[in-house]
XYZ file of N, CA, C and O in Angstrom:
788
model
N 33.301 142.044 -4.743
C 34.302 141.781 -3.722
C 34.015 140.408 -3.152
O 32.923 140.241 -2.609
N 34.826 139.470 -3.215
C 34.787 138.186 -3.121
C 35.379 138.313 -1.691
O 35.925 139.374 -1.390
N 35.277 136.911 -0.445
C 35.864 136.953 0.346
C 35.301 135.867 1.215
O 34.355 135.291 0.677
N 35.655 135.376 2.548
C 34.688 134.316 3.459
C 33.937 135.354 4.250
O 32.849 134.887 4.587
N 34.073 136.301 4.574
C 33.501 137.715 5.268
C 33.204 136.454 6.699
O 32.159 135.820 6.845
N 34.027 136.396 7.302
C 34.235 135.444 8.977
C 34.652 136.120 9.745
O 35.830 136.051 10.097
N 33.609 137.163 10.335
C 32.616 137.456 10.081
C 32.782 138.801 9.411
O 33.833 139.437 9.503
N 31.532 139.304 8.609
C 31.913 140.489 7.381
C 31.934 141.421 9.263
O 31.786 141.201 10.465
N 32.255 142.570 8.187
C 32.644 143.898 9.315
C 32.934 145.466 9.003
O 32.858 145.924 7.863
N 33.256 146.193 10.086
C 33.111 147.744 9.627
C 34.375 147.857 8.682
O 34.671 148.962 8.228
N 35.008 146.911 8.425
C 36.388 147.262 7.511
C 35.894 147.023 6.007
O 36.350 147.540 4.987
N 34.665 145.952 6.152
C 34.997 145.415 4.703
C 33.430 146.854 4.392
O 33.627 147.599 3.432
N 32.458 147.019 4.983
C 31.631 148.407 4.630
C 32.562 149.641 4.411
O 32.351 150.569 3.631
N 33.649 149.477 5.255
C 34.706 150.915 4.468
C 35.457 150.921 3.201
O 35.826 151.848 2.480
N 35.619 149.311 3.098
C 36.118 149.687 1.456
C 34.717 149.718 0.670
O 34.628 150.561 -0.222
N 33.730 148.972 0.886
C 32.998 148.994 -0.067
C 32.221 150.729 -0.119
O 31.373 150.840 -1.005
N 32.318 151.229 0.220
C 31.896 153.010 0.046
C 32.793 153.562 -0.404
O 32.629 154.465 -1.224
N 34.211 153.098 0.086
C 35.496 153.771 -0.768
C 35.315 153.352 -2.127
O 35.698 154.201 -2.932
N 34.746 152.074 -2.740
C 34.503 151.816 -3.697
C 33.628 152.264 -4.634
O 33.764 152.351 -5.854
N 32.657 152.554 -3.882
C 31.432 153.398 -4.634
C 31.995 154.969 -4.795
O 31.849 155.563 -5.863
N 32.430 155.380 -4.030
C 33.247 157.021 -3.993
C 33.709 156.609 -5.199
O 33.126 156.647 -6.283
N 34.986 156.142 -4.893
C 36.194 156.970 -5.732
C 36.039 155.978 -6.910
O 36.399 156.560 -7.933
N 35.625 154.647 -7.184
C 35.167 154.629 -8.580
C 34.148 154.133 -9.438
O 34.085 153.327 -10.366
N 32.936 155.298 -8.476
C 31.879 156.169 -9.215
C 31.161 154.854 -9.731
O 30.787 154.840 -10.904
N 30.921 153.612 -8.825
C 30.124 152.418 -8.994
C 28.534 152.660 -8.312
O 28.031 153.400 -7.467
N 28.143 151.700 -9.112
C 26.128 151.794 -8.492
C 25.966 151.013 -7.830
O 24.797 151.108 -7.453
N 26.731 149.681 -7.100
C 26.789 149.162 -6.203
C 28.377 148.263 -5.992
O 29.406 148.218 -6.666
N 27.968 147.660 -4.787
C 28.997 146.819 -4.741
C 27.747 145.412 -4.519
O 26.548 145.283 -4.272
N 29.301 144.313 -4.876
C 28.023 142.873 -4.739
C 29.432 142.426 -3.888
O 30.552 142.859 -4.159
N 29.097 141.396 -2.722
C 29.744 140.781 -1.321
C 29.236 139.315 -1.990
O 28.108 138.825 -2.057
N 30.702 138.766 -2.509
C 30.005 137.593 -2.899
C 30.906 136.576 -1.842
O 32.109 136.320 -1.901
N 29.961 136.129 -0.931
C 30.528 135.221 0.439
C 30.925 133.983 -0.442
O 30.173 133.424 -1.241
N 32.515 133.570 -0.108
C 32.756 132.436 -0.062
C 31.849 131.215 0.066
O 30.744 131.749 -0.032
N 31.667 130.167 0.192
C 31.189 129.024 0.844
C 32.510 128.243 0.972
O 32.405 127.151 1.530
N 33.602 128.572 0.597
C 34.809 128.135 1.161
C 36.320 128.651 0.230
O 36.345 128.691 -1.000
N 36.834 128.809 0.617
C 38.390 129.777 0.244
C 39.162 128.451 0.306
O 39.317 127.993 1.438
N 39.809 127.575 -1.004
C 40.439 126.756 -1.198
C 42.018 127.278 -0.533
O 42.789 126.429 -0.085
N 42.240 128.198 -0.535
C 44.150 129.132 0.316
C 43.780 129.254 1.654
O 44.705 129.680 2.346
N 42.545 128.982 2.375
C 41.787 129.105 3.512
C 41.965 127.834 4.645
O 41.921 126.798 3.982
N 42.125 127.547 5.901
C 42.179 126.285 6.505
C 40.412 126.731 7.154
O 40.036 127.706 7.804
N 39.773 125.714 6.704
C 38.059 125.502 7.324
C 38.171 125.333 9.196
O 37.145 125.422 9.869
N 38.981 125.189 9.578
C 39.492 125.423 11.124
C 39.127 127.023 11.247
O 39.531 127.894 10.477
N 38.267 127.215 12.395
C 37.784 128.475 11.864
C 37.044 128.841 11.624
O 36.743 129.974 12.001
N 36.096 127.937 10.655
C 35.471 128.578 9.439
C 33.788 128.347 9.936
O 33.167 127.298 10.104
N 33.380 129.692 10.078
C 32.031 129.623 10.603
C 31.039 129.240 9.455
O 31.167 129.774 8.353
N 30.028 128.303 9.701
C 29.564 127.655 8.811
C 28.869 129.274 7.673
O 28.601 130.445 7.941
N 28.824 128.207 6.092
C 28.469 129.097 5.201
C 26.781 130.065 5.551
O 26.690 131.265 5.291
N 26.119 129.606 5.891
C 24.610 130.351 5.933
C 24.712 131.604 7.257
O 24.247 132.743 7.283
N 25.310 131.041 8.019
C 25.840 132.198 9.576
C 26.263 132.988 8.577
O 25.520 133.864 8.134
N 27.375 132.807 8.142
C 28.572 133.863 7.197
C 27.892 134.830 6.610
O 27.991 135.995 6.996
N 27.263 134.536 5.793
C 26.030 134.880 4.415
C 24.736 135.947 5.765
O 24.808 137.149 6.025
N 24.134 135.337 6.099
C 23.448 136.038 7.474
C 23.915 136.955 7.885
O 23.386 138.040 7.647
N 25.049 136.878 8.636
C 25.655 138.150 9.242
C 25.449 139.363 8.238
O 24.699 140.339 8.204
N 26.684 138.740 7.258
C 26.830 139.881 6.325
C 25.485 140.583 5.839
O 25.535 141.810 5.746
N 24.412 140.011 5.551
C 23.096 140.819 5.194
C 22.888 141.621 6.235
O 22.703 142.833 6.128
N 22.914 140.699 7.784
C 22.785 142.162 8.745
C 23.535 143.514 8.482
O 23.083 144.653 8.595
N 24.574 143.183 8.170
C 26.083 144.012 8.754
C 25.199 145.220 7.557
O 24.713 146.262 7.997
N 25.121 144.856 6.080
C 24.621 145.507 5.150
C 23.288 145.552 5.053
O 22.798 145.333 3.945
N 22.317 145.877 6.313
C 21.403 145.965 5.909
C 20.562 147.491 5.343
O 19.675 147.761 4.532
N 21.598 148.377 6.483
C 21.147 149.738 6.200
C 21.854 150.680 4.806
O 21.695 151.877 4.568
N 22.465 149.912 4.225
C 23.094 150.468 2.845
C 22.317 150.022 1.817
O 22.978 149.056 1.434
N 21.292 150.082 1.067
C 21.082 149.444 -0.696
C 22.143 149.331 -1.579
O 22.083 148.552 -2.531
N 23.021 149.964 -1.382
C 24.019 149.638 -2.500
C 25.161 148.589 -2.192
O 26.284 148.736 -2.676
N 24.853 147.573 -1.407
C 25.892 147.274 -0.651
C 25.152 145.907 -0.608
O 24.540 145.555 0.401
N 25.254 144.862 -2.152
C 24.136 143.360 -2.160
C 25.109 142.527 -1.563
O 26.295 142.467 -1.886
N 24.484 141.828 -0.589
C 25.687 140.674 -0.401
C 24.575 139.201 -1.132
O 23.407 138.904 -0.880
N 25.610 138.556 -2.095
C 25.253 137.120 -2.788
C 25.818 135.936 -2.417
O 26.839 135.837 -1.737
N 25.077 134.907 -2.917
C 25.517 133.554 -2.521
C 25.792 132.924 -3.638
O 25.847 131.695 -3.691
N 25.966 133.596 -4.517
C 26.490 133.370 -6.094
C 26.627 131.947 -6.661
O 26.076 131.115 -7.381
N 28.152 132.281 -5.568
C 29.297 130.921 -5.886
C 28.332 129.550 -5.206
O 28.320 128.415 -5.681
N 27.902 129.810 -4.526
C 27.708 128.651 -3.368
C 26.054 128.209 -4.484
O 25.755 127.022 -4.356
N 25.590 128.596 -4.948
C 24.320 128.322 -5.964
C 25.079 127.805 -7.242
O 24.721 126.827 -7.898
N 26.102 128.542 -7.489
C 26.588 127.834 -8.998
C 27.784 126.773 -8.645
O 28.560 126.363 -9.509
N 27.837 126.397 -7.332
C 28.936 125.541 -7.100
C 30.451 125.837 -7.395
O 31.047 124.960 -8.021
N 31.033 126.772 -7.088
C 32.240 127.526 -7.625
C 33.213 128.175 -6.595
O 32.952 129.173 -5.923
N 34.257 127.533 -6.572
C 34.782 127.746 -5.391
C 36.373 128.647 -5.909
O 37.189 129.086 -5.099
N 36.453 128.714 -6.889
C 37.546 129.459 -7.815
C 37.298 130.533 -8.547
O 36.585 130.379 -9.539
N 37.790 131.776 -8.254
C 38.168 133.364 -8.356
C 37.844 133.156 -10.014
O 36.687 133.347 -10.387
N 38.583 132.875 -10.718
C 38.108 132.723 -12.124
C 37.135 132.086 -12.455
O 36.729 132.582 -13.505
N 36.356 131.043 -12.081
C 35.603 130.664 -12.673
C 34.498 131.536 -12.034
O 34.002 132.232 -12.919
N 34.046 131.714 -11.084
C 33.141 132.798 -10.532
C 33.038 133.898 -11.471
O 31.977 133.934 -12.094
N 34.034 134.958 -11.762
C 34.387 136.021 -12.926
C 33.741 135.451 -13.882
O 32.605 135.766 -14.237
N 34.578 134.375 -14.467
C 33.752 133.982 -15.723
C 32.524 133.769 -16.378
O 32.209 133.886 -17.562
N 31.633 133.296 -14.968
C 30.459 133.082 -14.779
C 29.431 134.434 -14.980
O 28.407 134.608 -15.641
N 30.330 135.404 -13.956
C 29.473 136.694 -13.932
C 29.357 136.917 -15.353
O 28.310 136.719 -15.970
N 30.587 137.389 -15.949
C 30.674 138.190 -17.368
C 29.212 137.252 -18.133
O 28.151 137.689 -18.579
N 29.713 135.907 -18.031
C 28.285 135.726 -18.812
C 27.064 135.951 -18.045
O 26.062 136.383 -18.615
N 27.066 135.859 -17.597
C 25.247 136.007 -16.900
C 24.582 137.151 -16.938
O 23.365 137.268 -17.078
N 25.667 138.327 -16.767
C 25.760 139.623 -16.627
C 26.037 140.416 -17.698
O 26.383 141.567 -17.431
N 25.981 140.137 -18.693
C 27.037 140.966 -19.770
C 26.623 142.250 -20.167
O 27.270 142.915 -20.976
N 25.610 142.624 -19.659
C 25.347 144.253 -19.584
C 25.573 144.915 -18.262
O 24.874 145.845 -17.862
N 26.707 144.333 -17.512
C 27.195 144.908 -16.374
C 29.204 145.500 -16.454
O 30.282 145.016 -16.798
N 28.850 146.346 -16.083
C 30.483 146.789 -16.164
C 31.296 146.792 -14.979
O 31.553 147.833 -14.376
N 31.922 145.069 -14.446
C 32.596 145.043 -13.174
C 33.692 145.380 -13.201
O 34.319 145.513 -14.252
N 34.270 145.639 -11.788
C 35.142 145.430 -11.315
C 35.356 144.479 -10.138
O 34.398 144.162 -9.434
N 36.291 144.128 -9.962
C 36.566 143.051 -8.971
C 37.812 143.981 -7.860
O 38.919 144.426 -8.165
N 37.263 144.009 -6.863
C 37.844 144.448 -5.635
C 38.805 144.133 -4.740
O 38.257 143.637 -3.756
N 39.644 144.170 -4.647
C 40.891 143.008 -3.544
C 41.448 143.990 -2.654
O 41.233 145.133 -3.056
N 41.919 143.940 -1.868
C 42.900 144.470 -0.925
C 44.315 143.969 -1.128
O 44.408 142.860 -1.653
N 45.508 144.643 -0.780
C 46.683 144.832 -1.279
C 47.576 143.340 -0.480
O 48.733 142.955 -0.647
N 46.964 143.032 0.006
C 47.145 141.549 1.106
C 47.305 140.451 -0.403
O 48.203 139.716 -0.815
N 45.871 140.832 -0.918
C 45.393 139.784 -2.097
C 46.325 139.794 -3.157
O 46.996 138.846 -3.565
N 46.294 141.238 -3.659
C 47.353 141.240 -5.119
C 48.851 140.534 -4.387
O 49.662 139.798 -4.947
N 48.865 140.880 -3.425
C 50.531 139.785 -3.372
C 50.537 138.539 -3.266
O 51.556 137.869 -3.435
N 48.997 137.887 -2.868
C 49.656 136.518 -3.153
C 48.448 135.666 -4.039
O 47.876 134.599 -3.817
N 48.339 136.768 -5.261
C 47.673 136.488 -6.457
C 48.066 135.081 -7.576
O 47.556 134.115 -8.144
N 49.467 135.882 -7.356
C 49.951 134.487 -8.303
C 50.159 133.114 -7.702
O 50.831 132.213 -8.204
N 49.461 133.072 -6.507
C 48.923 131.892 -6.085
C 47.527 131.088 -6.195
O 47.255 129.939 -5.845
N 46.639 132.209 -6.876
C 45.583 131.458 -7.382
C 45.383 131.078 -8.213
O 45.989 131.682 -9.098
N 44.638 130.086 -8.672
C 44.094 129.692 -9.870
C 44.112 130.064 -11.017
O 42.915 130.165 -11.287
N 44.632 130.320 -11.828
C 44.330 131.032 -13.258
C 44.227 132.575 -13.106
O 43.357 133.273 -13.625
N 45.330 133.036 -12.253
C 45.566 134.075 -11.546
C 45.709 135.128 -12.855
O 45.136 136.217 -12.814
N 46.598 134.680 -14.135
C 46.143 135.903 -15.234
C 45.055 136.053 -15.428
O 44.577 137.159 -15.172
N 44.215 135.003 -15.960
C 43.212 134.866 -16.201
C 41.971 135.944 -15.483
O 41.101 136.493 -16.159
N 42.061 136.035 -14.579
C 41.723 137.063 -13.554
C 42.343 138.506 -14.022
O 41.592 139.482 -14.015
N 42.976 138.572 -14.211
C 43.864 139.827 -14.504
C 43.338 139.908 -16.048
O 43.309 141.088 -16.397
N 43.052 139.311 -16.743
C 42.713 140.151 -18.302
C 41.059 139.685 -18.222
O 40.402 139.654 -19.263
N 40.729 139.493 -17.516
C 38.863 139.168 -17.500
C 38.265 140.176 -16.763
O 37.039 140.068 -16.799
N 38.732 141.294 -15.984
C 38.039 142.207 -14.897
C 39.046 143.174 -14.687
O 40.240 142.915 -14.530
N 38.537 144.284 -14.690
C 39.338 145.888 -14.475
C 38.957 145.595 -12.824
O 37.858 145.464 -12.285
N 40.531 145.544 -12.183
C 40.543 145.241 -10.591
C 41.150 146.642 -9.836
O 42.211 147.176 -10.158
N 40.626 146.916 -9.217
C 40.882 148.042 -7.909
C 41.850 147.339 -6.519
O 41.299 146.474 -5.838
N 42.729 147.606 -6.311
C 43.703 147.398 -5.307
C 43.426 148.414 -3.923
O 43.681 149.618 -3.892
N 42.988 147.810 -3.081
C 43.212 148.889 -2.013
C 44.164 148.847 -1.045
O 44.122 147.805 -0.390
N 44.913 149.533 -0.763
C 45.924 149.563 0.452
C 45.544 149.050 1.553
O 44.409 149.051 2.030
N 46.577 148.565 2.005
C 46.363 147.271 3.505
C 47.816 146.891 3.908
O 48.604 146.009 3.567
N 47.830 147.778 4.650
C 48.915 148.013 5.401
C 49.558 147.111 6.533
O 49.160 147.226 7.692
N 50.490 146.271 6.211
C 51.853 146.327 6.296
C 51.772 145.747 4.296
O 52.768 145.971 3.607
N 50.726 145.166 3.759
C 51.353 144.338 2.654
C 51.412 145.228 1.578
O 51.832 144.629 0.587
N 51.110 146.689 1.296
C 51.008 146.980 0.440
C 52.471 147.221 -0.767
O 52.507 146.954 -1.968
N 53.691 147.891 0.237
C 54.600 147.485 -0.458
C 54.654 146.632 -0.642
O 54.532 146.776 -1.859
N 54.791 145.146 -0.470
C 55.270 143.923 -0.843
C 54.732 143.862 -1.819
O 55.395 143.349 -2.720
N 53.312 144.320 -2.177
C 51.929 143.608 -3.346
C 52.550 144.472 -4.358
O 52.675 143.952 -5.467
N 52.978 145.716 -4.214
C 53.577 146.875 -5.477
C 54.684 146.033 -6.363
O 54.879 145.917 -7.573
N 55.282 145.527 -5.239
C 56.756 144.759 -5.913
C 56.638 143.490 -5.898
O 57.616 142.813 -6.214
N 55.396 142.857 -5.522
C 55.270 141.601 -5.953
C 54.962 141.339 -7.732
O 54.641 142.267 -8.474
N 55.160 139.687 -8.269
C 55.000 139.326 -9.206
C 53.795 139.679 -9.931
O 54.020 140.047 -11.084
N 52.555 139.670 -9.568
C 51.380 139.787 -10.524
C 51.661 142.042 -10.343
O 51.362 142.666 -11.361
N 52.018 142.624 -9.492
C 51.786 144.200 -9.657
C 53.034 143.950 -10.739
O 52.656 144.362 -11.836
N 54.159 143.508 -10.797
C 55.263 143.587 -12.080
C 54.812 143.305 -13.198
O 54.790 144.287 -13.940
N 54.347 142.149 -13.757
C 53.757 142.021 -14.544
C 52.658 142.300 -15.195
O 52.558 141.853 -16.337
N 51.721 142.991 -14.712
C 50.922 143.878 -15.699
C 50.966 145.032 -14.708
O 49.962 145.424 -14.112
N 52.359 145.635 -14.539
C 52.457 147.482 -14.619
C 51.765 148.592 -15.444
O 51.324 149.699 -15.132
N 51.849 147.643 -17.053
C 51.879 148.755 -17.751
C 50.335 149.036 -17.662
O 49.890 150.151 -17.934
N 49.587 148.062 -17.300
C 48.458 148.506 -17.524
C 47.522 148.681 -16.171
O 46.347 148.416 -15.919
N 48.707 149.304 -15.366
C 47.928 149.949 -14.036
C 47.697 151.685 -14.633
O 48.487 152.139 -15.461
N 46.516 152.538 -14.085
C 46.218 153.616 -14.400
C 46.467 154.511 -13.144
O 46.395 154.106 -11.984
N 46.742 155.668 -13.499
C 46.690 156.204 -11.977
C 45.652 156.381 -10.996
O 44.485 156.125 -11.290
N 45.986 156.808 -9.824
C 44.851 156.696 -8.909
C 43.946 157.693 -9.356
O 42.831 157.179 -9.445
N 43.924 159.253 -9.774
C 43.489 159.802 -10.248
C 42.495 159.718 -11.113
O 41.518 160.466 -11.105
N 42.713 158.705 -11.991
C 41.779 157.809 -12.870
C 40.900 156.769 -12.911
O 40.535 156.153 -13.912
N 40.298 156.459 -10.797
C 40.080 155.500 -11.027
C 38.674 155.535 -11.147
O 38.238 154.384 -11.182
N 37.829 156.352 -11.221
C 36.859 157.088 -11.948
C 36.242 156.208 -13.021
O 35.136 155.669 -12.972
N 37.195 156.149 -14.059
C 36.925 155.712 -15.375
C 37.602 153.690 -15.377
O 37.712 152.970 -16.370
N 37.832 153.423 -14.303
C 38.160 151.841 -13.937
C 37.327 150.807 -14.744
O 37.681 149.952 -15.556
N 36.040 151.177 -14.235
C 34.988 150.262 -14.796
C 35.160 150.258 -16.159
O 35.882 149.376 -16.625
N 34.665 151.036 -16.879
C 34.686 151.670 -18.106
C 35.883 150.796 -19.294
O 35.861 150.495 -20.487
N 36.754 150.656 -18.257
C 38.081 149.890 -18.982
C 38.399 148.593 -19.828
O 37.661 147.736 -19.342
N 39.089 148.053 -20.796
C 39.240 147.058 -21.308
C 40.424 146.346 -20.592
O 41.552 146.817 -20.740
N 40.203 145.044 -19.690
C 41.005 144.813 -18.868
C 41.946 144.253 -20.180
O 41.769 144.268 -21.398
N 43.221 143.668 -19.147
C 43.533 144.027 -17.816
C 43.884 145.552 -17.924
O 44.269 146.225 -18.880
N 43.512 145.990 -16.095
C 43.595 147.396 -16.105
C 43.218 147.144 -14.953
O 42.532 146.195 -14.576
N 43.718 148.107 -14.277
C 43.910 148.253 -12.858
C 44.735 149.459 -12.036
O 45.676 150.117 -12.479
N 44.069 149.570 -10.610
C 44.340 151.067 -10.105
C 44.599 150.483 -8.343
O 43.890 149.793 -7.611
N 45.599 150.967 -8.190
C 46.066 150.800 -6.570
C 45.337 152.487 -5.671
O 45.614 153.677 -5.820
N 44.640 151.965 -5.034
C 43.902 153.280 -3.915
C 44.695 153.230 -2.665
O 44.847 152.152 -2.091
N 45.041 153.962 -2.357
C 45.192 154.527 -1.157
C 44.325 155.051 -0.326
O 43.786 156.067 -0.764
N 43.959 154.668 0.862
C 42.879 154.873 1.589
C 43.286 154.966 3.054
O 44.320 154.508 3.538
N 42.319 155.628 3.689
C 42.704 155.579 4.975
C 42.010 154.229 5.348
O 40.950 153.710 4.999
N 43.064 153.847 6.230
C 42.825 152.503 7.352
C 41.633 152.303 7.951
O 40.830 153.223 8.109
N 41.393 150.950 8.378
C 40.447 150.753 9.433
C 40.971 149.553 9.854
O 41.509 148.549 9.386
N 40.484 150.198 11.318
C 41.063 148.890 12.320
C 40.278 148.175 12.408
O 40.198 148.008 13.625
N 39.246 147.295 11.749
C 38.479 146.223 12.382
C 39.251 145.408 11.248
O 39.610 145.743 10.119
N 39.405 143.931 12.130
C 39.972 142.742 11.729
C 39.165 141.467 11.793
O 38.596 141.308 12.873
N 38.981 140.510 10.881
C 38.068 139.582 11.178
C 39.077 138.553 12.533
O 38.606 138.170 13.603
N 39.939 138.412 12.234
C 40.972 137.951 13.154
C 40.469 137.937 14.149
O 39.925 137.049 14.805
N 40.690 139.237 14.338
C 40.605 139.785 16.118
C 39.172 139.897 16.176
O 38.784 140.228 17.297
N 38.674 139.803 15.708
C 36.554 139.727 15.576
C 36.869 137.820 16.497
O 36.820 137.641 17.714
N 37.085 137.008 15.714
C 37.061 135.682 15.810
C 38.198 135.384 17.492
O 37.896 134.601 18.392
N 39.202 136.090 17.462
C 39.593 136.089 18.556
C 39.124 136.289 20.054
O 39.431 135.794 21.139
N 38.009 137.491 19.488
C 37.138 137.412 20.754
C 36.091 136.588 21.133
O 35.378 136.605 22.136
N 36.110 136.093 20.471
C 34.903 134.824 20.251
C 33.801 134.415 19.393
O 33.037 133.475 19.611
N 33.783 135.457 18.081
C 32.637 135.063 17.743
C 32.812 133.600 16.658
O 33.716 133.317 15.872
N 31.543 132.866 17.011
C 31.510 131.826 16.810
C 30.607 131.795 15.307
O 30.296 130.615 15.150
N 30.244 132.351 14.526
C 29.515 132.329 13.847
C 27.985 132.417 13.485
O 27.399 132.092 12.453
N 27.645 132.818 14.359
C 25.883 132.930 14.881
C 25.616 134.332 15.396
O 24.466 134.686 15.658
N 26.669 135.141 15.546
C 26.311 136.452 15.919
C 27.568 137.494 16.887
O 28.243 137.009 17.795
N 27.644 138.680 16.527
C 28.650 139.303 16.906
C 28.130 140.655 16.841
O 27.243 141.161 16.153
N 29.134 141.245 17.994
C 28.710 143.508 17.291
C 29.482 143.129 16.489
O 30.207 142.142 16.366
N 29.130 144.591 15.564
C 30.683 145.282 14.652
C 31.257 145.543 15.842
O 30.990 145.363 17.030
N 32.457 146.203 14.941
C 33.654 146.527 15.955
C 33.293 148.208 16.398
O 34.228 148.691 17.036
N 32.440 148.914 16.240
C 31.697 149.999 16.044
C 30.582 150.467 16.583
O 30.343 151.234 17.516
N 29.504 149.454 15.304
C 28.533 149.650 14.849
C 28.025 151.035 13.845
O 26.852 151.407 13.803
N 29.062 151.643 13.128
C 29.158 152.402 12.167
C 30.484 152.526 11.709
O 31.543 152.611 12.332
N 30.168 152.519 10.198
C 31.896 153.090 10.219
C 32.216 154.124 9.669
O 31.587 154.744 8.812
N 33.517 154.435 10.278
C 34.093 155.726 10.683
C 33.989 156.914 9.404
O 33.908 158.132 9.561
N 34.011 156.361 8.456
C 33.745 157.204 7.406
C 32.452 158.667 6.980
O 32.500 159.235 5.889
C-alpha cells in the first residue's frame, strides 16, 4: 500500500487488517511516499516525520512493515516502484492496495495499465468515490478481469491483471482533518488510538 501517510492513521491500520483478513496475506508493506507527483508539497510534512510516525502508528502490529523503499531506490512513480519490487522480490506474491478514491483517478497516473497487468490489485470502498471508481475508465476497462468479492481469498495467487473491489465498513479518520487540526509533522494522537475493528 503505497501512499504519503500525512500523517499515517487509524484508517489506513483498518484497511491494512481488512487486508490481511479477507485476502488471507502475511503482511502488509506501507511504502511512504517521499513525494506524490498528483500531490501539491504545500502540506507536505517532511519525508523522515512521515516515515516516523507511521512506524509509531504500526508499532504494535508485526504484520504491518512500513518501508522507505521508494525514497532508497529514488522512485517517485507507482510503476516503476511495482516494477522494482517484482524484481527484487520475485518469490513474493503481491498485491497492491488502493482505495476506491485511487482506482478513479488511475488513469491519471503514469503507466497506469502498466500497473494494472504487473500486480493483482484490491480496491477498497471509500465512500462518496466508490461509484464513480466502478464506472470510471480504468474499472471499464479491465472488468473482465475483476473477480468477485467472494474470491478475494485467492487475489494474490492470481495472474494479473486481476482484481477485486471490497466492501468494507468505513472509518472516519481522515488525514485531512488530522492536518486540519494541526498536526505539523513531528507528532500527533490517532484519531482513537485503536482501531475500531
Amino acid at each position: 500500500m503505497g501512499g504519503s501517510f500525512n500523517p499515517a492513521h487509524d484508517g489506513h491500520l483498518h484497511i491494512s487488517r481488512m487486508a490481511l483478513s479477507r485476502l488471507r496475506l502475511d503482511a502488509v508493506w506501507w511504502l511512504v511516499s517521499p513525494g506524490n507527483p498528483l500531490k501539491p508539497r504545500a502540506g507536505m510534512a517532511p519525508f523522515d516525520a512521515r516515515l516516523d510516525f507511521a512506524r509509531r502508528v504500526t508499532a504494535r502490529d508485526p504484520r504491518i512493515r512500513v518501508l522507505d523503499l521508494e525514497n532508497r531506490w529514488k522512485v517517485r512513480l507507482t510503476a516503476k516502484t511495482l516494477a522494482r519490487m517484482r524484481q527484487r522480490f520475485p518469490q513474493v506474491d503481491f498485491v497492491w492496495l488502493m482505495g476506491a478514491d485511487n482506482l478513479k483517478q488511475l488513469p491519471s497516473w503514469h503507466r497506469w495499465r502498466e500497473i494494472v497487468r504487473g500486480m493483482p490489485i484490491a480496491v477498497f470502498d471509500r465512500a462518496p468515490y466508490s461509484k464513480g471508481a466502478l464506472a470510471g475508465r480504468a474499472a471499464r476497462r479491465f472488468a473482465r478481469y475483476r473477480i468477485p468479492t467472494k474470491a478475494a481469498g485467492i487475489l494474490a495467487r492470481q495472474t494479473p491483471p486481476s482484481w477485486v473491489f471490497l466492501p468494507i465498513r468505513r472509518h472516519s479518520a481522515s488525514a485531512t482533518a488530522i492536518r486540519a487540526r494541526g498536526w505539523d509533522g513531528f507528532g500527533c494522537a490517532l484519531t482513537n488510538g485503536e482501531d475500531n475493528n
